[in-house]
CSV table of C-alpha atoms and ligand atoms in Angstrom, one decimal:
chain,number,residue,atom,x,y,z
A,1,UNK,CA,24.3,8.6,-19.8
A,2,UNK,CA,24.0,6.0,-16.7
A,3,UNK,CA,20.8,4.5,-17.6
A,4,UNK,CA,20.1,3.6,-13.8
A,5,UNK,CA,20.8,7.2,-12.8
A,6,UNK,CA,17.5,8.2,-14.4
A,7,UNK,CA,14.0,9.0,-13.2
A,8,UNK,CA,12.1,5.6,-12.7
A,9,UNK,CA,9.1,7.4,-14.8
A,10,UNK,CA,12.0,7.0,-17.7
A,11,UNK,CA,12.6,3.8,-17.1
A,12,UNK,CA,8.7,2.8,-16.6
A,13,UNK,CA,8.7,1.1,-21.0
A,14,UNK,CA,11.8,-1.0,-21.4
A,15,UNK,CA,14.0,-1.7,-17.5
A,16,UNK,CA,15.1,-5.3,-17.1
A,17,UNK,CA,13.1,-6.1,-20.7
A,18,UNK,CA,15.4,-7.8,-23.5
A,19,UNK,CA,13.3,-7.7,-27.2
A,20,UNK,CA,16.1,-10.1,-28.4
A,21,UNK,CA,14.9,-12.9,-26.0
A,22,UNK,CA,11.2,-11.9,-27.6
A,23,UNK,CA,11.5,-12.5,-30.9
A,24,UNK,CA,12.0,-9.0,-31.0
A,25,UNK,CA,8.8,-8.0,-29.3
A,26,UNK,CA,9.1,-4.2,-28.7
A,27,UNK,CA,6.6,-4.8,-25.2
A,28,UNK,CA,6.9,-7.9,-22.9
A,29,UNK,CA,5.0,-10.3,-24.2
A,30,UNK,CA,2.3,-12.5,-21.2
A,31,UNK,CA,4.4,-15.2,-20.6
A,32,UNK,CA,1.1,-17.6,-19.9
A,33,UNK,CA,2.8,-21.2,-19.5
A,34,UNK,CA,3.1,-22.7,-16.0
A,35,UNK,CA,6.5,-24.4,-16.8
A,36,UNK,CA,9.7,-24.0,-18.2
A,37,UNK,CA,11.8,-26.4,-20.3
A,38,UNK,CA,15.6,-27.1,-18.9
A,39,UNK,CA,18.6,-27.0,-21.4
A,40,UNK,CA,20.1,-30.5,-19.4
A,41,UNK,CA,19.4,-32.4,-16.7
A,42,UNK,CA,22.1,-30.6,-14.5
A,43,UNK,CA,20.6,-27.1,-15.4
A,44,UNK,CA,17.3,-28.1,-13.6
A,45,UNK,CA,19.0,-29.4,-10.7
A,46,UNK,CA,21.3,-26.0,-10.3
A,47,UNK,CA,18.0,-23.8,-10.8
A,48,UNK,CA,16.7,-25.8,-7.7
A,49,UNK,CA,19.5,-25.8,-5.5
A,50,UNK,CA,19.2,-21.8,-5.9
A,51,UNK,CA,15.8,-21.1,-5.4
A,52,UNK,CA,15.5,-23.5,-2.4
A,53,UNK,CA,18.3,-21.6,-0.9
A,54,UNK,CA,20.6,-25.3,-1.0
A,55,UNK,CA,23.0,-22.9,-2.5
A,56,UNK,CA,23.6,-19.3,-3.4
A,57,UNK,CA,23.9,-18.2,-7.0
A,58,UNK,CA,27.5,-16.8,-8.1
A,59,UNK,CA,28.8,-13.8,-9.0
A,60,UNK,CA,27.8,-13.4,-12.5
A,61,UNK,CA,25.6,-16.7,-12.3
A,62,UNK,CA,22.7,-16.3,-14.8
A,63,UNK,CA,20.0,-18.6,-13.7
A,64,UNK,CA,17.1,-19.5,-16.0
A,65,UNK,CA,13.2,-20.0,-14.9
A,66,UNK,CA,11.5,-23.1,-13.5
A,67,UNK,CA,8.0,-23.3,-12.5
A,68,UNK,CA,5.3,-20.2,-12.7
A,69,UNK,CA,4.8,-20.7,-8.8
A,70,UNK,CA,8.5,-19.9,-8.6
A,71,UNK,CA,9.2,-17.4,-10.8
A,72,UNK,CA,7.6,-15.7,-14.1
A,73,UNK,CA,9.2,-13.3,-16.4
A,74,UNK,CA,5.8,-11.0,-16.2
A,75,UNK,CA,6.5,-10.6,-12.8
A,76,UNK,CA,10.2,-10.5,-12.0
A,77,UNK,CA,10.8,-7.5,-15.1
A,78,UNK,CA,7.6,-5.7,-13.2
A,79,UNK,CA,9.0,-6.2,-9.6
A,80,UNK,CA,12.4,-5.4,-11.4
A,81,UNK,CA,10.8,-2.1,-12.3
A,82,UNK,CA,8.7,-1.2,-9.2
A,83,UNK,CA,12.0,-1.7,-7.1
A,84,UNK,CA,13.1,1.7,-8.8
A,85,UNK,CA,10.4,4.0,-7.3
A,86,UNK,CA,11.2,2.4,-3.8
A,87,UNK,CA,15.0,2.2,-3.9
A,88,UNK,CA,14.2,-1.0,-2.7
A,89,UNK,CA,16.8,-5.1,-3.6
A,90,UNK,CA,13.9,-6.6,-4.3
A,91,UNK,CA,10.2,-7.1,-3.9
A,92,UNK,CA,7.5,-9.2,-4.6
A,93,UNK,CA,4.2,-9.4,-6.4
A,94,UNK,CA,0.8,-10.9,-4.7
A,95,UNK,CA,-1.9,-11.7,-6.4
A,96,UNK,CA,-3.6,-9.2,-3.7
A,97,UNK,CA,-2.9,-6.7,-1.4
A,98,UNK,CA,-4.1,-8.6,1.6
A,99,UNK,CA,-2.2,-11.8,0.6
A,100,UNK,CA,1.1,-9.4,0.6
A,101,UNK,CA,-0.3,-8.5,3.8
A,102,UNK,CA,-1.4,-11.5,5.2
A,103,UNK,CA,2.4,-13.1,4.2
A,104,UNK,CA,4.2,-10.7,5.6
A,105,UNK,CA,2.8,-11.2,8.7
A,106,UNK,CA,2.5,-14.9,8.7
A,107,UNK,CA,6.3,-14.9,8.3
A,108,UNK,CA,7.8,-12.4,10.6
A,109,UNK,CA,5.3,-13.5,13.6
A,110,UNK,CA,5.3,-16.9,15.4
A,111,UNK,CA,2.7,-18.5,18.0
A,112,UNK,CA,3.0,-16.1,21.3
A,113,UNK,CA,4.8,-13.1,19.8
A,114,UNK,CA,3.2,-9.9,19.9
A,115,UNK,CA,2.5,-7.0,17.0
A,116,UNK,CA,2.1,-3.7,17.5
A,117,UNK,CA,0.0,-2.1,14.7
A,118,UNK,CA,-1.0,1.7,14.1
A,119,UNK,CA,-5.1,2.3,14.1
A,120,UNK,CA,-7.0,3.1,11.6
A,121,UNK,CA,-6.1,0.2,9.5
A,122,UNK,CA,-7.4,-1.0,6.3
A,123,UNK,CA,-10.5,-3.1,7.4
A,124,UNK,CA,-9.0,-6.0,5.9
A,125,UNK,CA,-6.0,-5.7,7.8
A,126,UNK,CA,-7.5,-5.2,11.1
A,127,UNK,CA,-9.6,-8.3,10.7
A,128,UNK,CA,-6.4,-10.3,10.0
A,129,UNK,CA,-4.7,-8.9,12.8
A,130,UNK,CA,-8.0,-9.1,14.9
A,131,UNK,CA,-9.9,-12.8,13.4
A,132,UNK,CA,-6.9,-14.6,12.0
A,133,UNK,CA,-3.8,-13.9,14.2
A,134,UNK,CA,-5.8,-14.8,17.3
A,135,UNK,CA,-6.4,-17.9,16.2
A,136,UNK,CA,-2.8,-18.6,16.3
A,137,UNK,CA,-2.1,-17.1,19.4
A,138,UNK,CA,-0.5,-13.7,18.5
A,139,UNK,CA,-1.6,-11.5,19.9
A,140,UNK,CA,-1.8,-7.4,19.2
A,141,UNK,CA,-2.0,-3.8,20.2
A,142,UNK,CA,-3.2,-1.3,18.1
A,143,UNK,CA,-1.8,2.3,18.3
A,144,UNK,CA,-3.1,5.8,17.4
A,145,UNK,CA,-1.4,8.7,15.7
A,146,UNK,CA,-1.9,10.9,18.8
A,147,UNK,CA,0.1,8.4,20.8
A,148,UNK,CA,3.7,9.6,21.4
A,149,UNK,CA,6.9,7.3,21.5
A,150,UNK,CA,7.0,7.4,25.1
A,151,UNK,CA,3.0,6.4,25.7
A,152,UNK,CA,3.6,3.8,22.8
A,153,UNK,CA,6.6,2.0,24.6
A,154,UNK,CA,4.1,2.5,27.5
A,155,UNK,CA,1.6,-0.1,26.4
A,156,UNK,CA,4.1,-2.2,25.0
A,157,UNK,CA,6.0,-2.3,28.4
A,158,UNK,CA,2.3,-3.3,30.1
A,159,UNK,CA,1.0,-5.8,27.9
A,160,UNK,CA,4.0,-8.0,30.0
A,161,UNK,CA,4.6,-9.2,26.7
A,162,UNK,CA,7.3,-7.2,25.7
A,163,UNK,CA,10.1,-9.7,25.3
A,164,UNK,CA,7.8,-10.8,22.1
A,165,UNK,CA,7.2,-8.0,20.1
A,166,UNK,CA,8.7,-9.3,16.7
A,167,UNK,CA,6.1,-6.8,14.4
A,168,UNK,CA,5.5,-2.8,14.0
A,169,UNK,CA,3.1,-2.5,10.8
A,170,UNK,CA,2.0,0.6,10.2
A,171,UNK,CA,-0.4,2.2,7.3
A,172,UNK,CA,0.1,6.2,6.9
A,173,UNK,CA,-1.5,8.4,5.6
A,174,UNK,CA,-4.6,6.1,8.0
A,175,UNK,CA,-7.2,4.7,5.8
A,176,UNK,CA,-9.4,6.6,5.1
A,177,UNK,CA,-8.9,9.5,7.9
A,178,UNK,CA,-5.4,11.0,6.4
A,179,UNK,CA,-3.9,10.4,9.7
A,180,UNK,CA,-0.1,10.4,9.8
A,181,UNK,CA,2.0,8.9,11.5
A,182,UNK,CA,6.2,8.9,12.0
A,183,UNK,CA,8.0,6.1,10.4
A,184,UNK,CA,11.7,7.0,12.2
A,185,UNK,CA,9.3,7.0,15.6
A,186,UNK,CA,8.6,3.6,14.8
A,187,UNK,CA,11.9,2.3,13.5
A,188,UNK,CA,13.4,4.0,17.4
A,189,UNK,CA,10.4,1.7,19.2
A,190,UNK,CA,11.8,-1.4,16.7
A,191,UNK,CA,15.3,-0.8,17.7
A,192,UNK,CA,14.4,0.0,21.5
A,193,UNK,CA,12.7,-3.8,21.9
A,194,UNK,CA,15.1,-5.5,19.5
A,195,UNK,CA,18.1,-7.6,20.8
A,196,UNK,CA,21.1,-9.9,19.5
A,197,UNK,CA,19.1,-12.4,19.3
A,198,UNK,CA,15.7,-11.2,18.0
A,199,UNK,CA,15.1,-8.5,16.0
A,200,UNK,CA,11.7,-6.8,15.8
A,201,UNK,CA,10.9,-5.9,11.7
A,202,UNK,CA,8.5,-2.7,10.6
A,203,UNK,CA,6.4,-2.9,7.6
A,204,UNK,CA,4.8,0.0,6.1
A,205,UNK,CA,1.7,-0.2,4.1
A,206,UNK,CA,1.8,2.5,1.2
A,207,UNK,CA,-0.9,2.1,-0.5
A,208,UNK,CA,-2.9,5.1,0.2
A,209,UNK,CA,0.1,7.1,-1.4
A,210,UNK,CA,1.4,4.8,-3.6
A,211,UNK,CA,4.7,4.2,-4.6
A,212,UNK,CA,5.6,8.3,-5.8
A,213,UNK,CA,5.4,10.4,-2.8
A,214,UNK,CA,6.2,8.3,0.5
A,215,UNK,CA,9.1,6.3,0.4
A,216,UNK,CA,9.0,4.3,3.9
A,217,UNK,CA,12.5,2.2,3.1
A,218,UNK,CA,13.9,6.0,3.4
A,219,UNK,CA,13.0,6.4,7.0
A,220,UNK,CA,13.7,3.2,8.8
A,221,UNK,CA,11.2,0.7,7.4
A,222,UNK,CA,12.0,-3.1,6.4
A,223,UNK,CA,9.3,-3.7,4.2
A,224,UNK,CA,6.8,-1.5,2.5
A,225,UNK,CA,3.7,-2.9,1.6
A,226,UNK,CA,1.6,-2.2,-1.5
A,227,UNK,CA,-1.9,-2.8,-2.8
A,228,UNK,CA,-1.3,-3.0,-6.3
A,229,UNK,CA,-4.9,-3.0,-7.1
A,230,UNK,CA,-5.0,0.7,-6.4
A,231,UNK,CA,-2.6,3.4,-7.4
A,232,UNK,CA,0.0,1.4,-9.2
A,233,UNK,CA,-2.9,-0.3,-11.2
A,234,UNK,CA,-4.8,2.9,-11.2
A,235,UNK,CA,-7.8,1.3,-13.5
A,236,UNK,CA,-9.8,-0.5,-11.0
A,237,UNK,CA,-9.7,-3.4,-13.4
A,238,UNK,CA,-7.4,-5.8,-11.5
A,239,UNK,CA,-6.9,-6.9,-7.6
A,240,UNK,CA,-3.1,-7.8,-7.1
A,241,UNK,CA,-0.2,-6.7,-4.1
A,242,UNK,CA,3.6,-6.3,-3.6
A,243,UNK,CA,6.2,-6.5,-0.9
A,244,UNK,CA,9.3,-4.3,-1.0
A,245,UNK,CA,12.9,-5.0,1.1
A,246,UNK,CA,16.2,-6.3,1.1
A,247,UNK,CA,17.1,-8.9,-0.6
A,248,UNK,CA,18.2,-10.7,3.0
A,249,UNK,CA,14.4,-10.4,3.7
A,250,UNK,CA,12.6,-10.5,1.0
A,251,UNK,CA,14.2,-13.7,0.5
A,252,UNK,CA,11.9,-15.1,3.7
A,253,UNK,CA,9.0,-12.9,1.9
A,254,UNK,CA,9.3,-15.1,-1.6
A,255,UNK,CA,10.2,-18.1,0.0
A,256,UNK,CA,6.9,-18.2,2.4
A,257,UNK,CA,4.9,-17.3,-0.9
A,258,UNK,CA,6.5,-20.0,-3.2
A,259,UNK,CA,4.7,-22.4,-0.7
A,260,UNK,CA,1.3,-20.0,-0.1
A,261,UNK,CA,1.0,-19.9,-3.9
A,262,UNK,CA,-0.2,-16.5,-3.6
A,263,UNK,CA,1.5,-14.8,-6.5
A,264,UNK,CA,0.3,-13.2,-9.2
A,265,UNK,CA,-0.8,-14.7,-12.8
A,266,UNK,CA,1.4,-13.5,-15.1
A,267,UNK,CA,-1.5,-11.6,-16.9
A,268,UNK,CA,-2.0,-10.0,-13.9
A,269,UNK,CA,2.0,-8.9,-14.0
A,270,UNK,CA,1.6,-8.1,-17.9
A,271,UNK,CA,-1.1,-5.5,-16.3
A,272,UNK,CA,0.1,-3.7,-14.0
A,273,UNK,CA,3.8,-3.2,-16.2
A,274,UNK,CA,1.0,-1.3,-18.5
A,275,UNK,CA,-0.5,0.5,-15.5
A,276,UNK,CA,2.8,2.2,-14.2
A,277,UNK,CA,4.1,3.3,-17.7
A,278,UNK,CA,1.2,6.0,-16.5
A,279,UNK,CA,1.9,5.7,-13.0
A,280,UNK,CA,3.3,9.7,-13.0
A,281,UNK,CA,1.5,10.9,-15.0
A,282,UNK,CA,-2.1,9.7,-13.8
A,283,UNK,CA,-1.0,10.4,-9.9
A,284,UNK,CA,-0.1,13.8,-10.8
A,285,UNK,CA,-3.3,14.7,-12.4
A,286,UNK,CA,-5.0,13.2,-9.9
A,287,UNK,CA,-3.0,15.1,-7.1
A,288,UNK,CA,-3.8,18.2,-8.9
A,289,UNK,CA,-7.8,17.7,-9.2
A,290,UNK,CA,-7.2,16.9,-5.5
A,291,UNK,CA,-6.4,20.1,-3.9
A,292,UNK,CA,-8.6,21.7,-6.3
A,293,UNK,CA,-11.8,19.7,-4.7
A,294,UNK,CA,-9.9,20.0,-2.2
A,295,UNK,CA,-10.7,23.5,-2.0
A,296,UNK,CA,-14.3,23.9,-3.1
A,297,UNK,CA,-15.3,21.2,0.0
A,298,UNK,CA,-13.6,23.4,2.7
A,299,UNK,CA,-15.9,26.2,1.8
A,300,UNK,CA,-19.6,24.5,1.4
A,301,UNK,CA,-21.3,25.1,4.4
A,302,UNK,CA,-23.1,21.4,4.5
A,303,UNK,CA,-19.6,19.9,5.3
A,304,UNK,CA,-17.8,20.7,8.6
A,305,UNK,CA,-14.3,19.3,7.9
A,306,UNK,CA,-12.1,17.8,5.4
A,307,UNK,CA,-9.7,15.8,6.0
A,308,UNK,CA,-6.4,16.6,3.6
A,309,UNK,CA,-3.2,16.2,3.9
A,310,UNK,CA,-2.3,19.4,1.3
A,311,UNK,CA,-4.4,21.5,4.4
A,312,UNK,CA,-1.8,20.0,7.6
A,313,UNK,CA,0.7,22.8,6.9
A,314,UNK,CA,-1.9,25.2,7.5
A,315,UNK,CA,-4.5,23.0,9.5
A,316,UNK,CA,-2.1,20.1,11.5
A,317,UNK,CA,-0.9,20.0,14.7
A,318,UNK,CA,2.9,20.8,15.4
A,319,UNK,CA,3.4,16.7,15.2
A,320,UNK,CA,1.7,16.0,12.0
A,321,UNK,CA,3.4,19.2,10.1
A,322,UNK,CA,6.9,17.6,10.8
A,323,UNK,CA,5.3,14.1,10.2
A,324,UNK,CA,3.9,15.4,6.6
A,325,UNK,CA,7.6,17.9,5.9
A,326,UNK,CA,9.5,15.0,6.5
A,327,UNK,CA,7.9,11.9,5.2
A,328,UNK,CA,5.6,13.5,1.7
A,329,UNK,CA,6.6,15.2,-2.0
A,330,UNK,CA,2.8,15.5,-2.5
A,331,UNK,CA,-0.9,16.0,-0.5
A,332,UNK,CA,-2.1,12.9,-2.6
A,333,UNK,CA,-5.2,12.6,-4.1
A,334,UNK,CA,-7.2,10.7,-1.3
A,335,UNK,CA,-10.0,13.4,0.8
A,336,UNK,CA,-12.0,12.3,3.3
A,337,UNK,CA,-14.7,15.1,5.0
A,338,UNK,CA,-17.8,15.2,7.2
A,339,UNK,CA,-21.0,16.3,5.9
A,340,UNK,CA,-23.6,17.4,8.2
A,341,UNK,CA,-26.5,15.1,9.5
A,342,UNK,CA,-25.1,11.4,9.9
A,343,UNK,CA,-25.9,8.4,7.6
A,344,UNK,CA,-28.9,10.1,6.5
A,345,UNK,CA,-27.5,12.6,4.9
A,346,UNK,CA,-24.3,10.6,3.7
A,347,UNK,CA,-26.2,8.0,2.0
A,348,UNK,CA,-28.4,10.4,0.3
A,349,UNK,CA,-25.2,12.6,-1.0
A,350,UNK,CA,-23.7,9.0,-1.8
A,351,UNK,CA,-27.3,8.7,-3.8
A,352,UNK,CA,-27.0,11.4,-5.5
A,353,UNK,CA,-24.0,11.7,-7.4
A,354,UNK,CA,-23.8,11.1,-10.9
A,355,UNK,CA,-20.0,11.1,-12.8
A,356,UNK,CA,-18.7,9.9,-9.8
A,357,UNK,CA,-19.2,6.1,-8.9
A,358,UNK,CA,-20.7,4.5,-5.4
A,359,UNK,CA,-17.8,1.9,-4.6
A,360,UNK,CA,-14.9,1.2,-2.7
A,361,UNK,CA,-11.3,0.8,-3.4
A,362,UNK,CA,-8.9,3.6,-4.2
A,363,UNK,CA,-6.1,4.9,-6.6
A,364,UNK,CA,-8.0,4.6,-9.8
A,365,UNK,CA,-8.5,6.5,-13.0
A,366,UNK,CA,-12.2,7.3,-12.2
A,367,UNK,CA,-13.4,9.0,-9.2
A,368,UNK,CA,-14.8,7.0,-6.3
A,369,UNK,CA,-16.9,7.6,-3.3
A,370,UNK,CA,-17.8,5.5,-0.5
A,371,UNK,CA,-19.4,5.4,3.6
A,372,UNK,CA,-16.0,4.0,5.8
A,373,UNK,CA,-18.8,3.5,8.3
A,374,UNK,CA,-20.9,1.2,7.2
A,375,UNK,CA,-18.5,-0.2,3.8
A,376,UNK,CA,-14.4,-0.3,4.2
A,377,UNK,CA,-14.6,-0.3,7.9
A,378,UNK,CA,-18.4,-2.0,8.3
A,379,UNK,CA,-16.2,-4.8,10.7
A,380,UNK,CA,-14.7,-2.5,13.2
A,381,UNK,CA,-16.1,-1.6,16.5
A,382,UNK,CA,-18.3,1.3,16.8
A,383,UNK,CA,-16.3,3.0,20.1
A,384,UNK,CA,-13.0,2.4,18.1
A,385,UNK,CA,-14.4,3.8,14.6
A,386,UNK,CA,-16.0,6.7,16.5
A,387,UNK,CA,-12.3,7.4,18.3
A,388,UNK,CA,-10.8,7.8,15.5
A,389,UNK,CA,-13.2,10.0,13.6
A,390,UNK,CA,-14.5,7.4,11.5
A,391,UNK,CA,-18.5,8.6,11.6
A,392,UNK,CA,-21.1,8.3,10.1
A,393,UNK,CA,-20.7,11.7,8.9
A,394,UNK,CA,-17.8,10.8,7.0
A,395,UNK,CA,-17.3,10.2,3.1
A,396,UNK,CA,-14.5,9.1,1.4
A,397,UNK,CA,-13.3,10.4,-2.3
A,398,UNK,CA,-10.9,8.7,-4.3
A,399,UNK,CA,-10.3,11.8,-7.3
A,400,UNK,CA,-9.8,10.4,-10.3
A,401,UNK,CA,-8.5,11.6,-13.7
A,402,UNK,CA,-12.0,13.6,-15.0
A,403,UNK,CA,-11.6,17.3,-15.7
A,404,UNK,CA,-11.7,18.7,-11.9
A,405,UNK,CA,-14.7,21.1,-12.3
A,406,UNK,CA,-16.7,18.3,-13.7
A,407,UNK,CA,-16.1,16.6,-10.6
A,408,UNK,CA,-16.7,19.6,-8.9
A,409,UNK,CA,-20.0,19.5,-10.6
A,410,UNK,CA,-21.2,16.8,-9.4
A,411,UNK,CA,-20.5,17.0,-6.2
A,412,UNK,CA,-22.2,20.2,-5.8
A,413,UNK,CA,-25.3,19.0,-7.3
A,414,UNK,CA,-25.3,16.0,-5.2
A,415,UNK,CA,-24.6,18.7,-2.1
A,416,UNK,CA,-27.7,20.8,-3.5
A,417,UNK,CA,-29.7,17.4,-2.9
A,418,UNK,CA,-28.9,17.0,0.7
B,1,LIG,C1,-7.4,-2.2,-0.4
B,1,LIG,C2,-6.0,-2.1,0.5
B,1,LIG,C3,-5.7,-3.6,0.8
B,1,LIG,C4,-5.8,-5.1,0.3
B,1,LIG,O1,-5.8,-5.0,-0.7
B,1,LIG,P1,-6.4,-5.7,-1.7
B,1,LIG,O2,-5.4,-5.6,-3.0
B,1,LIG,O3,-7.8,-5.2,-2.3
B,1,LIG,O4,-6.3,-7.5,-1.4
B,1,LIG,C5,-4.4,-3.0,2.0
B,1,LIG,N1,-4.3,-2.2,2.2
B,1,LIG,C6,-4.5,-0.8,1.9
B,1,LIG,C7,-4.5,0.6,2.8
B,1,LIG,C8,-6.0,-0.6,1.0
B,1,LIG,O5,-6.4,0.4,0.5
């Protein structure tokens, strides 16, 4: 039996941790320490040479730890485990999803460069692109899920900065509308604008699906990004982020992380390891609940539209159907829906929920509901939001692990009051 041929869920409890290095402790302890003791000055010199890229580690060389901004067992073991789901070579854990995203953008974009991104994206990402990157003279072009490869290429060429395109950043399924973007199509666009001297990179924010059900690297992405605050953490009790990709690209990401100092703390790493043991059972239950709830919502007369991946095989257009079949192995547990009656009806519904809590964030064990137009996406211009179906009618629901009939009863009694 080959240990590494096992499914990731079988390895989440033990992979990468050696009890004998920690007094036999079954579980990886929290290494609450800022620094690590070298056995000799020579050893310290060698660790730094490798950590700062002055020299490559040789075959089989065991390198020790230096300082918790560079490496810490709670982060390293977690990173090795997280690699298993996406079959990535390397991973870096950050103190938030936003620090993962901003570090990737700052590493792969220089002043004067062009960024291509899909819309809608997470509100914080949208703000970073349109306000923070602008200060560094980095311009961006947004495209929408109904743009074709040809129309996107045309937009890039029309910008007059085609040779400056350096990064494509997409979010699929898009938050909060569940619109799908074709990763292979974006990889083809990336090739089209890459030259011998300059490679364009493709990063995919996979937060909405989590690491179980979509594997962007397989479809041609260079980097996968997560807000680990969501499904990976899964209990709404921590903030963290992750980036995964090849050793070569991750060396760059980890290099900038070292100097921005935005790695997660040991305690957060320890919490995430604990969370990942149940990632599969949690998310499978959440997805099962979501399918029941989506069906209930679809048949309710006060609701005009439900945005749920599970409906794409019957209701989606041909392009969305094709992407769904290619990229996803589950419909996930995020549902959005249009309630008839605008903000007034939407707020009455949200204020009437009892079991489901009115809060932003997603992917936790408890069900949460929010109003993207005035909350998570408040910062996106109204005309852009309306074009992307983020209207005043839209409610976003993150489905938890509760008994599904209790969630449905709560939704039903709140709708009755609207
Ligand atoms: C929450 C979220 C982020 C930001 O993550 P934080 O951990 O809150 O910094 C980024 N992308 C998506 C899709 C998210 O849902």
